[in-house]
CSV table of C-alpha atoms and ligand atoms in Angstrom, one decimal:
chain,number,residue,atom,x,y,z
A,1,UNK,CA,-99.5,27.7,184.1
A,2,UNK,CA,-99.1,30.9,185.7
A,3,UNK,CA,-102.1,33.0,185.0
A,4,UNK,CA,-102.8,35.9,187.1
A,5,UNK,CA,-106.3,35.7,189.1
A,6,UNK,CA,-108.8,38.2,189.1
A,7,UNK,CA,-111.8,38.7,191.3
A,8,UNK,CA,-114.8,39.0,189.1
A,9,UNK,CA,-117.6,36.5,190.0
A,10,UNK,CA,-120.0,36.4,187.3
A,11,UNK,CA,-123.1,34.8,186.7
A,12,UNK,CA,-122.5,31.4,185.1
A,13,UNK,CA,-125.5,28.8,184.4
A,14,UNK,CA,-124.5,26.5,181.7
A,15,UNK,CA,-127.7,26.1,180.9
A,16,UNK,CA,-128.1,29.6,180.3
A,17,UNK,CA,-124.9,30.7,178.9
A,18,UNK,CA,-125.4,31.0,175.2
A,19,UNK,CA,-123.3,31.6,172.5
A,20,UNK,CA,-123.8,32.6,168.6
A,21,UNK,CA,-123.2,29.3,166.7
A,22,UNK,CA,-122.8,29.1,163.1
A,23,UNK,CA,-122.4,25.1,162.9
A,24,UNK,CA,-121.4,21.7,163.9
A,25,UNK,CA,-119.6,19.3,162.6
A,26,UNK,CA,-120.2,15.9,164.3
A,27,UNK,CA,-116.7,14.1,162.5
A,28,UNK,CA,-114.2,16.8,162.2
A,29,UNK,CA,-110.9,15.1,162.0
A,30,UNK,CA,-108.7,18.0,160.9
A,31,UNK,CA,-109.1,20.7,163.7
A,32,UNK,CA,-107.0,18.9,166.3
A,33,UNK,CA,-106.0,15.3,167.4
A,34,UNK,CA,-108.4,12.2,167.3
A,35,UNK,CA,-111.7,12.2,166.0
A,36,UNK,CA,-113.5,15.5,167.1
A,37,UNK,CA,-117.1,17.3,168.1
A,38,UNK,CA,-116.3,21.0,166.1
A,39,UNK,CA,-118.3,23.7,167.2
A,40,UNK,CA,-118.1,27.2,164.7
A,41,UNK,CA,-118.9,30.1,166.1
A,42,UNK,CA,-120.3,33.4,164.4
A,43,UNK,CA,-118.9,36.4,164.2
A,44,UNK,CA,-115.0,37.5,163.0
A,45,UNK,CA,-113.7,40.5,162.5
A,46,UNK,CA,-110.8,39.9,160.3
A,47,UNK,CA,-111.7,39.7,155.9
A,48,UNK,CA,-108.8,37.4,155.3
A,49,UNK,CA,-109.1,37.5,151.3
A,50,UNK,CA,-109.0,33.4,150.9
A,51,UNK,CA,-111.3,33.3,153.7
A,52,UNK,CA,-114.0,30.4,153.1
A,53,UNK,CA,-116.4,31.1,155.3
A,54,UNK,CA,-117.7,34.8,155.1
A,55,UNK,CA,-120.7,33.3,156.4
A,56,UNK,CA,-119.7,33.2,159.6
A,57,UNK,CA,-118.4,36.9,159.5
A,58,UNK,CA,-121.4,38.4,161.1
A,59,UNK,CA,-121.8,38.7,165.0
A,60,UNK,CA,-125.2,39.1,164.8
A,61,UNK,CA,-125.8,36.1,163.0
A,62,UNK,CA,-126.3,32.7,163.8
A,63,UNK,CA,-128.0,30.3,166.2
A,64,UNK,CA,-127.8,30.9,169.7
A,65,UNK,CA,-127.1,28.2,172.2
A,66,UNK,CA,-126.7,27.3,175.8
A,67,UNK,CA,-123.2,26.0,176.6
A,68,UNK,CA,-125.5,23.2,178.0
A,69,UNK,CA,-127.2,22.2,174.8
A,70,UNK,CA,-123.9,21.9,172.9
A,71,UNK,CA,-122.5,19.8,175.3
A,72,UNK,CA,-125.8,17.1,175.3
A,73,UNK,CA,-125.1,17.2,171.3
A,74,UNK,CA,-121.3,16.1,172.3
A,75,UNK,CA,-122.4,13.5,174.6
A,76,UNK,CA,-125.3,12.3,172.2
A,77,UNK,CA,-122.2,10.6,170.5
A,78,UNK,CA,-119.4,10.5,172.6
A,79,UNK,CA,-118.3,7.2,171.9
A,80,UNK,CA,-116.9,9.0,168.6
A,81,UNK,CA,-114.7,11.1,170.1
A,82,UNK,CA,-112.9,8.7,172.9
A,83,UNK,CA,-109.3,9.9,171.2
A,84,UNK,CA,-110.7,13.2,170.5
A,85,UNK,CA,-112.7,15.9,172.0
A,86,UNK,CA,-113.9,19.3,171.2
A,87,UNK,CA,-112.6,22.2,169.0
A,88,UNK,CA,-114.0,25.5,169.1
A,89,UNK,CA,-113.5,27.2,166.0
A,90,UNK,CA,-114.8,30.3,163.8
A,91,UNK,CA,-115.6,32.5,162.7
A,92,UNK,CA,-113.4,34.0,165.8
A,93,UNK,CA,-114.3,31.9,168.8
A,94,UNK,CA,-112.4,34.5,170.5
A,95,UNK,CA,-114.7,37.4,170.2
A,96,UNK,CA,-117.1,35.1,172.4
A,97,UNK,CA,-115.0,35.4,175.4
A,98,UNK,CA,-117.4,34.5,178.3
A,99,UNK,CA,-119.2,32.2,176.4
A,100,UNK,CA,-116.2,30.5,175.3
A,101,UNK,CA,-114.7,30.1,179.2
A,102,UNK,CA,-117.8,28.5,180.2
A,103,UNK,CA,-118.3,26.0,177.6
A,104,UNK,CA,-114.6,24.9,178.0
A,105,UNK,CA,-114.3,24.8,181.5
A,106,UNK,CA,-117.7,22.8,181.9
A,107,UNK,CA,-116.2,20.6,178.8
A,108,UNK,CA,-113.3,20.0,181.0
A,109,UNK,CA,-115.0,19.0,184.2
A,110,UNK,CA,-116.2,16.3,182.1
A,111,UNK,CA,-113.1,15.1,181.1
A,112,UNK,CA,-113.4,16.5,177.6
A,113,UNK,CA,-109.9,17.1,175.5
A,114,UNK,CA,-110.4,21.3,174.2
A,115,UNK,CA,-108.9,22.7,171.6
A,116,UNK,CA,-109.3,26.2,170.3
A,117,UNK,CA,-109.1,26.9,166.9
A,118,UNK,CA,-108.3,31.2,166.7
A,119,UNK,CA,-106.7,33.8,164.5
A,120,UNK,CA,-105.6,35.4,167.7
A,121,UNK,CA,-106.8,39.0,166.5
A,122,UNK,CA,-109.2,39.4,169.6
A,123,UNK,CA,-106.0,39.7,172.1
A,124,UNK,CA,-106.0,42.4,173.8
A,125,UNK,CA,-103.8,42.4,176.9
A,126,UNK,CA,-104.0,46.0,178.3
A,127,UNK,CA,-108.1,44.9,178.8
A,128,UNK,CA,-108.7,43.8,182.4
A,129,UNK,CA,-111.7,41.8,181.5
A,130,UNK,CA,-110.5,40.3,178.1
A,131,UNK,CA,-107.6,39.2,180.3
A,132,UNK,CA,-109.7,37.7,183.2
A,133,UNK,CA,-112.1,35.5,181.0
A,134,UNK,CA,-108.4,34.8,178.6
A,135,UNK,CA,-106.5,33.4,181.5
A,136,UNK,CA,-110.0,31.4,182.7
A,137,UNK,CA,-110.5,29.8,179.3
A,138,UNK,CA,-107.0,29.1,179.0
A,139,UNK,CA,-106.7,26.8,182.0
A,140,UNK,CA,-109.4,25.1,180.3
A,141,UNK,CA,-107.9,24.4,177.0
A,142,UNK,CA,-105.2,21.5,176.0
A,143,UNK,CA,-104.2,22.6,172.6
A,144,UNK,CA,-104.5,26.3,170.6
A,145,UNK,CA,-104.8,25.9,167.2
A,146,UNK,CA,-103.2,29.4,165.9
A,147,UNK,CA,-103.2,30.8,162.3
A,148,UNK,CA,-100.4,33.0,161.8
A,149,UNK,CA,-100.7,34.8,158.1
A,150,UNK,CA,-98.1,37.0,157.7
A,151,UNK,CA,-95.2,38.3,159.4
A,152,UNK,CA,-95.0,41.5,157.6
A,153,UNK,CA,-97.4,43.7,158.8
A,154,UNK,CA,-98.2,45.3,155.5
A,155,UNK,CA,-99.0,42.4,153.5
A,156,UNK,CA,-100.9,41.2,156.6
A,157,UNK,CA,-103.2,44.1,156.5
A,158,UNK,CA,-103.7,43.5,152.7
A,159,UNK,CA,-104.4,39.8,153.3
A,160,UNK,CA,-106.9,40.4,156.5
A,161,UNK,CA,-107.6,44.2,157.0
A,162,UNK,CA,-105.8,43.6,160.7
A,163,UNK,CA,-102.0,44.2,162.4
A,164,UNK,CA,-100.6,41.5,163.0
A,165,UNK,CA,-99.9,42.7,165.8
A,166,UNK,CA,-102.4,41.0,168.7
A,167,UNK,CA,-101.6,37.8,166.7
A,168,UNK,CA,-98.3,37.8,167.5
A,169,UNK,CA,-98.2,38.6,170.7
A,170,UNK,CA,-101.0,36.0,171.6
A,171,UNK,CA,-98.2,33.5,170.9
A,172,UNK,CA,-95.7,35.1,172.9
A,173,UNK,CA,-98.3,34.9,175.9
A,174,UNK,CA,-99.6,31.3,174.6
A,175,UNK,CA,-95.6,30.0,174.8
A,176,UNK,CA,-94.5,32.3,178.3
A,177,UNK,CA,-97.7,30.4,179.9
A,178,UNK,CA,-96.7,27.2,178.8
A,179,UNK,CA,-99.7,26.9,176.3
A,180,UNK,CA,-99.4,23.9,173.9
A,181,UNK,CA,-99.5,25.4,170.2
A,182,UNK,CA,-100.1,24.1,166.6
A,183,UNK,CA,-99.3,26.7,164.4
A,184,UNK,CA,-101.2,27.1,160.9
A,185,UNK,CA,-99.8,28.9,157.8
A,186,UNK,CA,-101.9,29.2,154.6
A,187,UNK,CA,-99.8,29.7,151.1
A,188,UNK,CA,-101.7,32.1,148.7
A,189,UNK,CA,-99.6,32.8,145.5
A,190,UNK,CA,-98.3,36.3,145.7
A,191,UNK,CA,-98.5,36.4,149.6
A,192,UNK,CA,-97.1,34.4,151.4
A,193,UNK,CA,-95.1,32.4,148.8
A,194,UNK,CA,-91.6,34.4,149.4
A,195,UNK,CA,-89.0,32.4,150.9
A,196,UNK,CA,-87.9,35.0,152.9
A,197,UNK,CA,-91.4,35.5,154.6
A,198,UNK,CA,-91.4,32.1,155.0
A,199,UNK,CA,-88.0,31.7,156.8
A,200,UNK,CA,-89.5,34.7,158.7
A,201,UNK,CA,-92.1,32.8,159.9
A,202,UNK,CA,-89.7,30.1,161.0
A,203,UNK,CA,-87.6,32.5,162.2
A,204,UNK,CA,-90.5,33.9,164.7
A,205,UNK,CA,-91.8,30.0,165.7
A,206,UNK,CA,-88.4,28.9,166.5
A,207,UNK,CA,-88.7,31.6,169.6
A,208,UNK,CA,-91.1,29.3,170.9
A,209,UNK,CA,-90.9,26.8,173.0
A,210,UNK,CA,-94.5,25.2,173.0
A,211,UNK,CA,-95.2,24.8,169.2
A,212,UNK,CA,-96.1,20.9,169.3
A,213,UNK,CA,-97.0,21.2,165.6
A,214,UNK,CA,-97.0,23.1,162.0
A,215,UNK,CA,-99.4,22.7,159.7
A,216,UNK,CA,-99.1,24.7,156.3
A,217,UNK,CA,-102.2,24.4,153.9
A,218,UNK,CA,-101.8,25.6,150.7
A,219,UNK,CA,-104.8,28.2,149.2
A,220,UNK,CA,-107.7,26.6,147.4
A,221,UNK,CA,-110.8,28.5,146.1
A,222,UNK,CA,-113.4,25.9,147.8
A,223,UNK,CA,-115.3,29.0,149.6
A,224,UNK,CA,-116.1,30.4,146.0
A,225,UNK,CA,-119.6,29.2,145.9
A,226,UNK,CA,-120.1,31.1,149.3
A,227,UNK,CA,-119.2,34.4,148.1
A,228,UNK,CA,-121.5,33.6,145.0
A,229,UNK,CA,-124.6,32.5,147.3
A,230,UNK,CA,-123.8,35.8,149.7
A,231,UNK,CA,-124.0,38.1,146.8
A,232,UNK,CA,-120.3,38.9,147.4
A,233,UNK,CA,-117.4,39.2,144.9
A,234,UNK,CA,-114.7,36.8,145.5
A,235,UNK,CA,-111.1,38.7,146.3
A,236,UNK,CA,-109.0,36.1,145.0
A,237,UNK,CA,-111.0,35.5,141.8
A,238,UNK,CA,-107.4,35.5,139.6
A,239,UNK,CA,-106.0,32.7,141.6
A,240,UNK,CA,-105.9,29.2,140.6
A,241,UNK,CA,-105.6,26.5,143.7
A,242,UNK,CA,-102.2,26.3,144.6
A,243,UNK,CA,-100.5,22.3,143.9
A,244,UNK,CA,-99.9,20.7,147.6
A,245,UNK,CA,-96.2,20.7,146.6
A,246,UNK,CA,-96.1,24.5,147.1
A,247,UNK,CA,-96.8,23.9,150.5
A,248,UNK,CA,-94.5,21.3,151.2
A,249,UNK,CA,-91.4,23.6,149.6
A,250,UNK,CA,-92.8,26.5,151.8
A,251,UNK,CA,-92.8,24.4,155.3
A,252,UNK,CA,-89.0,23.8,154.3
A,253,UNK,CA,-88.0,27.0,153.8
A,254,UNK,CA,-90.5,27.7,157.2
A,255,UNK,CA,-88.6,24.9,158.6
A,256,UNK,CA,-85.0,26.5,158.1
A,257,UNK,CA,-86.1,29.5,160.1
A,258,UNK,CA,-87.1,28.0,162.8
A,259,UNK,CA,-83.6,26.0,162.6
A,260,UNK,CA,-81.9,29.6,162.6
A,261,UNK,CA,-83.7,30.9,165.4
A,262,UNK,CA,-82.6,27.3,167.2
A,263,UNK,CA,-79.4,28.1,166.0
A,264,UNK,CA,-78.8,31.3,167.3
A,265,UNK,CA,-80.7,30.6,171.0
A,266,UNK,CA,-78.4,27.7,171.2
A,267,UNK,CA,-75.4,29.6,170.8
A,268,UNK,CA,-76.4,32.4,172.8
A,269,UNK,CA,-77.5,30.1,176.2
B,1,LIG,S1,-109.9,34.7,160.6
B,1,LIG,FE1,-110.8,32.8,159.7
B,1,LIG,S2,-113.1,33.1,159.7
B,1,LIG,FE2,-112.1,35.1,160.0
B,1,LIG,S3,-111.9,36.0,157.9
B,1,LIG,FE3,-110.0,35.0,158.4
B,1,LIG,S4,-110.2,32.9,157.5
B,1,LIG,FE4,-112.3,33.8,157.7
């Protein structure tokens, strides 16, 4: 990696660096390879509509722990995780910079496999600080999980309330800094269900060169009950869950862009 240094030297106890943590999950074996230790954080700006955790929405919410305390909870069982590791996930993790740097880098002096689990929105990279702790926590982290929801910058503000624009260029710096990338895509009838966004999508993946892995879910209504519990109306209260063959049709099409852009690179080197 190539990332550029910067001189701030902060304060940075692990046993006093604390984060806002929504959860754990001690077995998580869907947010990155092997069996994993999943930590959700609190706090995220975006309002995605099929979001199913609006719980976690709040930055002020939350428990708050040391870096150090999370970590005795991973080794209290890390016999589980020998193939896996850790995932930080979200809410953002992202808007938890510092916090987030600390806990991965002391993960990794352990010998911990990291993963990050983001919507990229949090990317900011005319911000000199954002950048520094980005670039730290980044050296520090194996694998970026990356949601990308819409290409079209419209229908991603409808979906989330947010450009899409930080989100896409986080994976143009993730792939020019030789960042390994799994890239998730979720298919919400009357969203992201157009073949043409969907080549799109393919189109914009196939620029990159460290995409290990695509993973495209399609929408299901399991966050429902949340919404009721919170008080909240659900968005997305006319949509039924979408059949698993939906998604399989929509990685093809996803898959053909990706091909295109291949295509096209190939041709032009
Ligand atoms: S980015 Fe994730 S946590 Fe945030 S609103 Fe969207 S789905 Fe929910």
């Amino acid at each position: 990696m190539s990332f550029q240094e910067h001189s701030t030297n902060p304060c940075e106890d692990p046993g006093a660096v604390t984060g806002r943590i929504h959860s754990i999950e001690t077995y998580g074996t869907v947010d990155g390879p092997g069996v994993r230790f999943v930590i959700f954080t609190q706090g995220c700006p975006m309002r995605c509509l099929y979001c199913h955790n609006p719980d976690t929405w709040d930055p002020k919410g939350g428990t708050v722990m040391t870096v150090e305390e999370l970590l005795a909870r991973y080794e209290s069982n890390k016999s589980y995780y020998r193939k896996g590791g850790i995932t930080v996930t979200g809410g953002e993790p992202m808007l938890q910079m510092e916090f987030l740097t600390v806990l991965l880098e002391e993960a990794k002096k352990r010998g911990i496999h990291t993963c990050v689990d983001t919507a990229g929105i949090c990317f900011r990279e005319g911000d000199v600080k954002f950048m520094y702790w980005l670039n730290r926590m980044l050296r520090a982290t194996d694998l970026v999980m990356l949601d990308i929801k819409h290409m079209e910058d419209d229908i991603h503000k409808r979906l989330t309330r947010h450009s899409n624009g930080p989100v896409l260029a986080f994976a143009r710096y993730l792939d020019q800094n030789g960042v390994d990338m799994w890239i998730r895509h979720v298919i919400v009838e009357g969203y992201t269900t157009g073949a043409e966004e969907q080549q799109a999508l393919g189109y914009f993946i196939g620029g990159l060169k460290h995409v290990k892995a695509l993973d495209v879910l399609p929408y299901h209504s399991m966050g429902k009950a949340k919404y009721k519990a919170l008080g909240m109306p659900y968005p997305l209260e006319h949509l039924y869950d979408l059949p698993e063959e939906k998604a399989v049709a929509a990685k093809r099409e996803i898959l053909t862009g990706i091909r295109k852009k291949r295509a096209e690179m190939a041709k032009n080197s």
